[in-house]
């Protein structure tokens, strides 16, 4: 089952790397103002932990706040705070809150110390009113490709969750004999009605099976040398046979298995 906490972490993956990189730049210098506390208010759809992963601003560690000596000290960067507000706004809009408002408030805590609060007004969410999947008419047992996708009718509209569903649908096709499968997605939204209409268009391509398996001998280390590993022995440990239904996951497993033998630098 697709758990909300895992989904939130996935949704923040697009903005968290940039925030984490910037976080490394806001350690304190001489005369900087320390961030003693950071809080989120008004957030109901996403936890504080999920939101913290997507912003650069961060409070000094518990050790630093408690003992004043140990731990990591972080300081205020006004530009980073403004960018964090934009990141949170972007994140909420991509997860189905078109009217979200984010206000950053910085309050003095005495001396060169402040607290940062992000006040979030989520607004009414947008929901998926209908979802159509086309292009599977000629695919046997098409239902197995479309069941239990990460999105369904009635879910909150989320562009990144839709991308997760598109990738899952394509992966299932790749693993069941369709190496050229592509899945396109399209949607329409009505902000006033808080409704979205979603379509996945599947282009499966031809169903395929494994044909000839070719294993070139390793390049000799020098003139007059012979390969250390006979290609026939490699074929014996592949776990892959000619005539099998094509599966992307199986091929990736074969590569991992050969790497794990530690007999090859490249596969």
CSV table of N, CA, C and O in Angstrom, one decimal, residues 147-257:
chain,number,residue,atom,x,y,z
A,147,UNK,N,-4.0,-2.2,-12.0
A,147,UNK,CA,-4.5,-2.2,-10.6
A,147,UNK,C,-3.5,-1.7,-9.6
A,147,UNK,O,-2.3,-1.8,-9.7
A,148,UNK,N,-4.0,-1.1,-8.5
A,148,UNK,CA,-3.3,-0.7,-7.4
A,148,UNK,C,-2.2,0.4,-7.8
A,148,UNK,O,-1.1,0.4,-7.2
A,149,UNK,N,-2.5,1.3,-8.7
A,149,UNK,CA,-1.6,2.3,-9.0
A,149,UNK,C,-1.6,3.4,-7.9
A,149,UNK,O,-2.5,3.4,-7.1
A,150,UNK,N,-0.5,4.2,-7.8
A,150,UNK,CA,-0.4,5.1,-6.7
A,150,UNK,C,-1.5,6.2,-6.7
A,150,UNK,O,-1.6,7.0,-5.7
A,151,UNK,N,-2.2,6.4,-7.8
A,151,UNK,CA,-3.3,7.4,-7.8
A,151,UNK,C,-4.6,6.7,-8.3
A,151,UNK,O,-4.6,5.7,-9.0
A,152,UNK,N,-5.7,7.2,-7.8
A,152,UNK,CA,-7.0,6.7,-8.2
A,152,UNK,C,-8.0,7.9,-8.0
A,152,UNK,O,-7.7,8.9,-7.5
A,153,UNK,N,-9.2,7.6,-8.6
A,153,UNK,CA,-10.3,8.6,-8.5
A,153,UNK,C,-10.6,8.9,-7.1
A,153,UNK,O,-10.7,8.0,-6.2
A,154,UNK,N,-10.7,10.2,-6.7
A,154,UNK,CA,-11.0,10.6,-5.4
A,154,UNK,C,-9.8,11.0,-4.6
A,154,UNK,O,-9.9,11.6,-3.5
A,155,UNK,N,-8.6,10.7,-5.1
A,155,UNK,CA,-7.3,11.1,-4.4
A,155,UNK,C,-7.1,12.6,-4.6
A,155,UNK,O,-7.6,13.2,-5.6
A,156,UNK,N,-6.4,13.2,-3.7
A,156,UNK,CA,-5.9,14.5,-3.9
A,156,UNK,C,-5.0,14.6,-5.1
A,156,UNK,O,-4.1,13.8,-5.3
A,157,UNK,N,-5.2,15.6,-5.9
A,157,UNK,CA,-4.4,15.8,-7.2
A,157,UNK,C,-3.0,16.1,-6.8
A,157,UNK,O,-2.7,17.1,-6.1
A,158,UNK,N,-2.1,15.4,-7.3
A,158,UNK,CA,-0.7,15.6,-7.1
A,158,UNK,C,0.1,15.2,-8.4
A,158,UNK,O,0.1,14.1,-8.8
A,159,UNK,N,0.8,16.2,-8.9
A,159,UNK,CA,1.5,16.0,-10.2
A,159,UNK,C,2.6,15.0,-10.0
A,159,UNK,O,2.8,14.1,-10.8
A,160,UNK,N,3.3,15.0,-8.9
A,160,UNK,CA,4.4,14.1,-8.7
A,160,UNK,C,3.9,12.7,-8.4
A,160,UNK,O,4.4,11.7,-8.8
A,161,UNK,N,2.7,12.5,-7.7
A,161,UNK,CA,2.1,11.2,-7.5
A,161,UNK,C,1.7,10.7,-8.9
A,161,UNK,O,1.8,9.5,-9.1
A,162,UNK,N,1.2,11.5,-9.7
A,162,UNK,CA,0.8,11.1,-11.1
A,162,UNK,C,2.0,10.6,-11.8
A,162,UNK,O,2.0,9.6,-12.5
A,163,UNK,N,3.2,11.2,-11.7
A,163,UNK,CA,4.4,10.8,-12.3
A,163,UNK,C,4.8,9.4,-11.7
A,163,UNK,O,5.3,8.6,-12.5
A,164,UNK,N,4.6,9.2,-10.4
A,164,UNK,CA,4.9,7.9,-9.8
A,164,UNK,C,4.0,6.8,-10.5
A,164,UNK,O,4.5,5.7,-10.7
A,165,UNK,N,2.8,7.1,-10.7
A,165,UNK,CA,1.9,6.2,-11.3
A,165,UNK,C,2.3,5.9,-12.7
A,165,UNK,O,2.2,4.7,-13.2
A,166,UNK,N,2.6,6.9,-13.5
A,166,UNK,CA,3.1,6.8,-14.9
A,166,UNK,C,4.3,5.8,-14.9
A,166,UNK,O,4.4,4.9,-15.7
A,167,UNK,N,5.3,6.1,-14.0
A,167,UNK,CA,6.5,5.3,-14.0
A,167,UNK,C,6.2,3.8,-13.6
A,167,UNK,O,6.7,2.9,-14.2
A,168,UNK,N,5.2,3.6,-12.7
A,168,UNK,CA,4.9,2.3,-12.2
A,168,UNK,C,4.2,1.5,-13.4
A,168,UNK,O,4.5,0.3,-13.6
A,169,UNK,N,3.3,2.2,-14.1
A,169,UNK,CA,2.6,1.6,-15.2
A,169,UNK,C,3.6,1.2,-16.3
A,169,UNK,O,3.6,0.0,-16.8
A,170,UNK,N,4.6,2.0,-16.6
A,170,UNK,CA,5.6,1.7,-17.6
A,170,UNK,C,6.5,0.6,-17.2
A,170,UNK,O,6.8,-0.3,-18.0
A,171,UNK,N,6.9,0.6,-15.9
A,171,UNK,CA,7.7,-0.5,-15.4
A,171,UNK,C,7.0,-1.8,-15.5
A,171,UNK,O,7.7,-2.8,-15.8
A,172,UNK,N,5.8,-1.9,-15.2
A,172,UNK,CA,5.0,-3.2,-15.3
A,172,UNK,C,5.0,-3.7,-16.7
A,172,UNK,O,5.2,-4.9,-17.0
A,173,UNK,N,4.9,-2.8,-17.7
A,173,UNK,CA,4.9,-3.2,-19.1
A,173,UNK,C,6.3,-3.7,-19.5
A,173,UNK,O,6.5,-4.7,-20.2
A,174,UNK,N,7.4,-3.0,-19.0
A,174,UNK,CA,8.7,-3.4,-19.3
A,174,UNK,C,9.1,-4.7,-18.7
A,174,UNK,O,9.9,-5.5,-19.3
A,175,UNK,N,8.4,-5.1,-17.6
A,175,UNK,CA,8.7,-6.4,-17.0
A,175,UNK,C,7.8,-7.5,-17.5
A,175,UNK,O,8.0,-8.6,-17.0
A,176,UNK,N,6.9,-7.2,-18.4
A,176,UNK,CA,6.1,-8.3,-18.9
A,176,UNK,C,6.1,-8.3,-20.4
A,176,UNK,O,5.0,-8.5,-21.1
A,177,UNK,N,7.3,-8.1,-21.0
A,177,UNK,CA,7.4,-8.3,-22.4
A,177,UNK,C,7.3,-7.2,-23.4
A,177,UNK,O,7.1,-7.4,-24.6
A,178,UNK,N,7.3,-5.9,-22.8
A,178,UNK,CA,7.1,-4.8,-23.7
A,178,UNK,C,8.3,-3.8,-23.5
A,178,UNK,O,8.2,-2.8,-22.9
A,179,UNK,N,9.4,-4.1,-24.2
A,179,UNK,CA,10.6,-3.3,-24.0
A,179,UNK,C,10.6,-1.9,-24.5
A,179,UNK,O,11.4,-1.0,-24.2
A,180,UNK,N,9.6,-1.6,-25.4
A,180,UNK,CA,9.5,-0.3,-26.0
A,180,UNK,C,8.3,0.5,-25.5
A,180,UNK,O,7.9,1.5,-26.1
A,181,UNK,N,7.8,0.0,-24.4
A,181,UNK,CA,6.6,0.7,-23.8
A,181,UNK,C,6.8,2.1,-23.4
A,181,UNK,O,7.9,2.4,-22.9
A,182,UNK,N,5.9,3.0,-23.7
A,182,UNK,CA,5.9,4.4,-23.3
A,182,UNK,C,4.5,4.7,-22.7
A,182,UNK,O,3.5,4.2,-23.2
A,183,UNK,N,4.5,5.5,-21.7
A,183,UNK,CA,3.2,6.0,-21.1
A,183,UNK,C,3.2,7.5,-21.0
A,183,UNK,O,4.1,8.1,-20.4
A,184,UNK,N,2.2,8.1,-21.7
A,184,UNK,CA,2.1,9.5,-21.7
A,184,UNK,C,1.0,9.9,-20.7
A,184,UNK,O,0.0,9.2,-20.5
A,185,UNK,N,1.1,11.1,-20.1
A,185,UNK,CA,0.0,11.5,-19.2
A,185,UNK,C,-0.5,12.9,-19.5
A,185,UNK,O,0.3,13.7,-20.0
A,186,UNK,N,-1.7,13.1,-19.3
A,186,UNK,CA,-2.3,14.4,-19.5
A,186,UNK,C,-3.4,14.7,-18.5
A,186,UNK,O,-4.0,13.7,-18.0
A,187,UNK,N,-3.6,15.9,-18.2
A,187,UNK,CA,-4.7,16.2,-17.2
A,187,UNK,C,-5.3,17.6,-17.5
A,187,UNK,O,-4.6,18.5,-18.1
A,188,UNK,N,-6.5,17.8,-17.0
A,188,UNK,CA,-7.1,19.1,-17.1
A,188,UNK,C,-7.6,19.4,-15.6
A,188,UNK,O,-8.0,18.5,-14.9
A,189,UNK,N,-7.6,20.7,-15.3
A,189,UNK,CA,-8.0,21.1,-13.9
A,189,UNK,C,-9.0,22.2,-14.0
A,189,UNK,O,-9.0,23.0,-14.9
A,190,UNK,N,-9.8,22.2,-13.0
A,190,UNK,CA,-10.8,23.3,-12.8
A,190,UNK,C,-10.6,23.8,-11.3
A,190,UNK,O,-11.1,23.1,-10.4
A,191,UNK,N,-9.9,24.9,-11.2
A,191,UNK,CA,-9.5,25.3,-9.8
A,191,UNK,C,-10.8,25.8,-9.1
A,191,UNK,O,-10.9,25.5,-7.9
A,192,UNK,N,-11.7,26.4,-9.7
A,192,UNK,CA,-12.9,26.8,-9.0
A,192,UNK,C,-13.7,25.7,-8.5
A,192,UNK,O,-14.2,25.7,-7.4
A,193,UNK,N,-13.8,24.6,-9.2
A,193,UNK,CA,-14.5,23.4,-8.8
A,193,UNK,C,-13.6,22.4,-8.0
A,193,UNK,O,-14.1,21.5,-7.4
A,194,UNK,N,-12.3,22.7,-7.9
A,194,UNK,CA,-11.4,21.9,-7.2
A,194,UNK,C,-11.4,20.4,-7.7
A,194,UNK,O,-11.3,19.5,-7.0
A,195,UNK,N,-11.4,20.3,-9.1
A,195,UNK,CA,-11.5,19.0,-9.7
A,195,UNK,C,-10.4,18.9,-10.8
A,195,UNK,O,-10.1,19.9,-11.4
A,196,UNK,N,-9.9,17.7,-11.0
A,196,UNK,CA,-9.0,17.4,-12.1
A,196,UNK,C,-9.4,16.1,-12.8
A,196,UNK,O,-10.0,15.2,-12.2
A,197,UNK,N,-9.1,16.1,-14.1
A,197,UNK,CA,-9.4,14.9,-14.9
A,197,UNK,C,-8.1,14.4,-15.5
A,197,UNK,O,-7.3,15.2,-16.2
A,198,UNK,N,-7.8,13.2,-15.3
A,198,UNK,CA,-6.5,12.6,-15.6
A,198,UNK,C,-6.6,11.5,-16.7
A,198,UNK,O,-7.5,10.7,-16.7
A,199,UNK,N,-5.6,11.5,-17.6
A,199,UNK,CA,-5.6,10.4,-18.6
A,199,UNK,C,-4.2,9.9,-18.8
A,199,UNK,O,-3.2,10.7,-18.9
A,200,UNK,N,-4.0,8.6,-18.8
A,200,UNK,CA,-2.8,8.0,-19.2
A,200,UNK,C,-2.9,7.3,-20.5
A,200,UNK,O,-3.8,6.5,-20.7
A,201,UNK,N,-2.1,7.7,-21.5
A,201,UNK,CA,-2.1,7.1,-22.8
A,201,UNK,C,-0.9,6.1,-23.0
A,201,UNK,O,0.2,6.5,-22.9
A,202,UNK,N,-1.2,4.8,-23.1
A,202,UNK,CA,-0.2,3.8,-23.1
A,202,UNK,C,0.1,3.5,-24.6
A,202,UNK,O,-0.8,3.2,-25.4
A,203,UNK,N,1.4,3.4,-24.9
A,203,UNK,CA,1.9,3.0,-26.2
A,203,UNK,C,2.8,1.7,-25.9
A,203,UNK,O,4.0,1.8,-25.7
A,204,UNK,N,2.2,0.5,-25.9
A,204,UNK,CA,2.9,-0.7,-25.5
A,204,UNK,C,4.0,-1.1,-26.4
A,204,UNK,O,5.0,-1.7,-25.9
A,205,UNK,N,3.9,-0.9,-27.7
A,205,UNK,CA,4.8,-1.5,-28.6
A,205,UNK,C,4.6,-3.0,-28.8
A,205,UNK,O,3.6,-3.6,-28.3
A,206,UNK,N,5.5,-3.7,-29.4
A,206,UNK,CA,5.3,-5.2,-29.6
A,206,UNK,C,5.8,-6.0,-28.4
A,206,UNK,O,6.8,-5.7,-27.8
A,207,UNK,N,5.0,-7.0,-28.2
A,207,UNK,CA,5.4,-8.0,-27.1
A,207,UNK,C,6.7,-8.8,-27.6
A,207,UNK,O,6.7,-9.2,-28.8
A,208,UNK,N,7.6,-8.9,-26.7
A,208,UNK,CA,8.9,-9.5,-27.1
A,208,UNK,C,9.4,-10.5,-26.2
A,208,UNK,O,9.1,-10.5,-25.0
A,209,UNK,N,10.3,-11.4,-26.7
A,209,UNK,CA,10.9,-12.5,-26.0
A,209,UNK,C,12.4,-12.4,-26.2
A,209,UNK,O,12.9,-11.8,-27.2
A,210,UNK,N,13.2,-13.0,-25.3
A,210,UNK,CA,14.6,-12.9,-25.4
A,210,UNK,C,15.1,-13.8,-26.6
A,210,UNK,O,14.7,-14.9,-26.7
A,211,UNK,N,15.8,-13.2,-27.5
A,211,UNK,CA,16.3,-13.9,-28.6
A,211,UNK,C,17.7,-14.5,-28.3
A,211,UNK,O,17.9,-15.1,-27.3
A,212,UNK,N,18.7,-14.2,-29.2
A,212,UNK,CA,20.0,-14.7,-29.0
A,212,UNK,C,20.7,-13.9,-27.9
A,212,UNK,O,20.7,-12.7,-27.8
A,213,UNK,N,21.4,-14.6,-27.0
A,213,UNK,CA,22.2,-14.0,-25.9
A,213,UNK,C,23.6,-14.1,-26.3
A,213,UNK,O,24.2,-15.2,-26.5
A,214,UNK,N,24.3,-13.0,-26.5
A,214,UNK,CA,25.7,-12.9,-26.9
A,214,UNK,C,26.5,-12.4,-25.8
A,214,UNK,O,26.3,-11.4,-25.2
A,215,UNK,N,27.6,-13.1,-25.5
A,215,UNK,CA,28.6,-12.8,-24.5
A,215,UNK,C,30.0,-12.7,-25.1
A,215,UNK,O,30.6,-13.8,-25.2
A,216,UNK,N,30.4,-11.5,-25.5
A,216,UNK,CA,31.8,-11.5,-26.1
A,216,UNK,C,32.8,-11.8,-25.1
A,216,UNK,O,32.6,-11.5,-23.9
A,217,UNK,N,33.9,-12.5,-25.5
A,217,UNK,CA,34.9,-12.8,-24.5
A,217,UNK,C,35.6,-11.5,-24.0
A,217,UNK,O,35.6,-10.5,-24.7
A,218,UNK,N,36.1,-11.5,-22.7
A,218,UNK,CA,36.7,-10.3,-22.2
A,218,UNK,C,37.9,-10.0,-23.0
A,218,UNK,O,38.6,-10.8,-23.6
A,219,UNK,N,38.2,-8.7,-23.0
A,219,UNK,CA,39.4,-8.2,-23.8
A,219,UNK,C,40.7,-8.7,-23.1
A,219,UNK,O,40.8,-8.5,-21.9
A,220,UNK,N,41.6,-9.4,-23.8
A,220,UNK,CA,42.8,-9.9,-23.2
A,220,UNK,C,43.6,-8.7,-22.6
A,220,UNK,O,43.6,-7.6,-23.1
A,221,UNK,N,44.3,-9.0,-21.5
A,221,UNK,CA,45.1,-8.0,-20.8
A,221,UNK,C,46.3,-7.7,-21.6
A,221,UNK,O,46.9,-6.6,-21.5
A,222,UNK,N,46.8,-8.6,-22.5
A,222,UNK,CA,48.0,-8.3,-23.3
A,222,UNK,C,48.1,-9.3,-24.4
A,222,UNK,O,47.4,-10.2,-24.5
A,223,UNK,N,49.1,-9.0,-25.3
A,223,UNK,CA,49.2,-9.9,-26.5
A,223,UNK,C,49.6,-11.3,-26.0
A,223,UNK,O,50.4,-11.5,-25.1
A,224,UNK,N,48.9,-12.2,-26.6
A,224,UNK,CA,49.2,-13.6,-26.4
A,224,UNK,C,48.4,-14.2,-25.2
A,224,UNK,O,48.6,-15.4,-24.9
A,225,UNK,N,47.6,-13.4,-24.5
A,225,UNK,CA,46.9,-13.9,-23.3
A,225,UNK,C,45.6,-14.4,-23.7
A,225,UNK,O,45.0,-14.1,-24.8
A,226,UNK,N,45.0,-15.2,-22.9
A,226,UNK,CA,43.6,-15.8,-23.1
A,226,UNK,C,42.7,-15.2,-22.1
A,226,UNK,O,43.1,-14.9,-21.0
A,227,UNK,N,41.4,-15.2,-22.4
A,227,UNK,CA,40.4,-14.7,-21.4
A,227,UNK,C,40.5,-15.5,-20.1
A,227,UNK,O,40.6,-16.8,-20.2
A,228,UNK,N,40.3,-14.9,-19.0
A,228,UNK,CA,40.4,-15.6,-17.7
A,228,UNK,C,39.1,-16.3,-17.4
A,228,UNK,O,39.1,-17.3,-16.7
A,229,UNK,N,37.9,-15.8,-18.0
A,229,UNK,CA,36.6,-16.4,-17.7
A,229,UNK,C,36.0,-16.8,-19.1
A,229,UNK,O,35.8,-16.0,-19.9
A,230,UNK,N,35.7,-18.1,-19.2
A,230,UNK,CA,35.1,-18.6,-20.4
A,230,UNK,C,33.7,-18.1,-20.5
A,230,UNK,O,32.9,-18.2,-19.6
A,231,UNK,N,33.3,-17.5,-21.7
A,231,UNK,CA,31.9,-17.0,-21.9
A,231,UNK,C,30.9,-18.0,-21.6
A,231,UNK,O,29.8,-17.7,-21.2
A,232,UNK,N,31.2,-19.3,-21.8
A,232,UNK,CA,30.2,-20.4,-21.6
A,232,UNK,C,29.9,-20.5,-20.1
A,232,UNK,O,28.8,-20.8,-19.7
A,233,UNK,N,30.9,-20.2,-19.2
A,233,UNK,CA,30.7,-20.2,-17.8
A,233,UNK,C,29.8,-19.1,-17.4
A,233,UNK,O,29.0,-19.2,-16.5
A,234,UNK,N,30.1,-17.9,-18.0
A,234,UNK,CA,29.2,-16.7,-17.7
A,234,UNK,C,27.8,-17.0,-18.0
A,234,UNK,O,26.9,-16.7,-17.3
A,235,UNK,N,27.6,-17.6,-19.2
A,235,UNK,CA,26.2,-18.0,-19.6
A,235,UNK,C,25.5,-18.9,-18.6
A,235,UNK,O,24.3,-18.8,-18.4
A,236,UNK,N,26.3,-19.8,-18.0
A,236,UNK,CA,25.7,-20.7,-17.1
A,236,UNK,C,25.3,-20.1,-15.8
A,236,UNK,O,24.4,-20.7,-15.1
A,237,UNK,N,25.8,-18.9,-15.4
A,237,UNK,CA,25.4,-18.3,-14.2
A,237,UNK,C,24.4,-17.1,-14.4
A,237,UNK,O,24.0,-16.5,-13.4
A,238,UNK,N,24.0,-16.9,-15.6
A,238,UNK,CA,23.2,-15.7,-15.9
A,238,UNK,C,21.8,-15.9,-15.3
A,238,UNK,O,21.2,-14.9,-14.8
A,239,UNK,N,21.2,-17.0,-15.3
A,239,UNK,CA,19.9,-17.2,-14.8
A,239,UNK,C,18.9,-16.7,-15.9
A,239,UNK,O,17.7,-16.4,-15.6
A,240,UNK,N,19.4,-16.5,-17.1
A,240,UNK,CA,18.5,-16.0,-18.2
A,240,UNK,C,18.6,-16.9,-19.4
A,240,UNK,O,19.7,-17.4,-19.7
A,241,UNK,N,17.5,-17.2,-20.0
A,241,UNK,CA,17.5,-18.2,-21.1
A,241,UNK,C,16.9,-17.6,-22.3
A,241,UNK,O,15.9,-16.8,-22.3
A,242,UNK,N,17.4,-18.0,-23.5
A,242,UNK,CA,16.8,-17.6,-24.7
A,242,UNK,C,15.3,-18.1,-24.8
A,242,UNK,O,15.1,-19.2,-24.5
A,243,UNK,N,14.4,-17.3,-25.3
A,243,UNK,CA,13.0,-17.6,-25.4
A,243,UNK,C,12.2,-17.2,-24.3
A,243,UNK,O,11.0,-17.3,-24.3
A,244,UNK,N,12.8,-16.7,-23.2
A,244,UNK,CA,12.0,-16.1,-22.1
A,244,UNK,C,11.4,-14.8,-22.5
A,244,UNK,O,11.9,-14.1,-23.3
A,245,UNK,N,10.3,-14.5,-21.8
A,245,UNK,CA,9.6,-13.2,-22.0
A,245,UNK,C,10.5,-12.1,-21.5
A,245,UNK,O,11.2,-12.2,-20.4
A,246,UNK,N,10.6,-11.0,-22.2
A,246,UNK,CA,11.5,-9.9,-21.9
A,246,UNK,C,11.0,-9.3,-20.6
A,246,UNK,O,9.8,-9.1,-20.3
A,247,UNK,N,12.0,-9.0,-19.7
A,247,UNK,CA,11.7,-8.4,-18.4
A,247,UNK,C,12.9,-7.5,-18.1
A,247,UNK,O,14.0,-8.0,-17.9
A,248,UNK,N,12.6,-6.2,-17.9
A,248,UNK,CA,13.7,-5.2,-17.6
A,248,UNK,C,14.3,-5.5,-16.2
A,248,UNK,O,15.5,-5.5,-16.0
A,249,UNK,N,13.4,-5.9,-15.2
A,249,UNK,CA,13.9,-6.2,-13.9
A,249,UNK,C,14.8,-7.4,-13.9
A,249,UNK,O,15.8,-7.4,-13.2
A,250,UNK,N,14.5,-8.4,-14.7
A,250,UNK,CA,15.3,-9.6,-14.7
A,250,UNK,C,16.7,-9.3,-15.3
A,250,UNK,O,17.7,-9.8,-14.8
A,251,UNK,N,16.7,-8.4,-16.3
A,251,UNK,CA,18.0,-8.0,-16.9
A,251,UNK,C,18.9,-7.2,-15.9
A,251,UNK,O,20.1,-7.4,-15.9
A,252,UNK,N,18.2,-6.4,-15.2
A,252,UNK,CA,19.0,-5.6,-14.2
A,252,UNK,C,19.5,-6.6,-13.1
A,252,UNK,O,20.6,-6.4,-12.6
A,253,UNK,N,18.7,-7.6,-12.8
A,253,UNK,CA,19.1,-8.6,-11.8
A,253,UNK,C,20.3,-9.3,-12.3
A,253,UNK,O,21.3,-9.7,-11.5
A,254,UNK,N,20.4,-9.7,-13.6
A,254,UNK,CA,21.5,-10.4,-14.2
A,254,UNK,C,22.8,-9.5,-14.0
A,254,UNK,O,23.8,-10.0,-13.7
A,255,UNK,N,22.6,-8.2,-14.3
A,255,UNK,CA,23.8,-7.3,-14.2
A,255,UNK,C,24.3,-7.3,-12.8
A,255,UNK,O,25.5,-7.3,-12.5
A,256,UNK,N,23.4,-7.1,-11.9
A,256,UNK,CA,23.8,-7.0,-10.4
A,256,UNK,C,24.5,-8.3,-10.0
A,256,UNK,O,25.5,-8.3,-9.3
A,257,UNK,N,23.9,-9.5,-10.5
A,257,UNK,CA,24.5,-10.7,-10.1
A,257,UNK,C,25.9,-10.9,-10.6
A,257,UNK,O,26.8,-11.4,-9.9
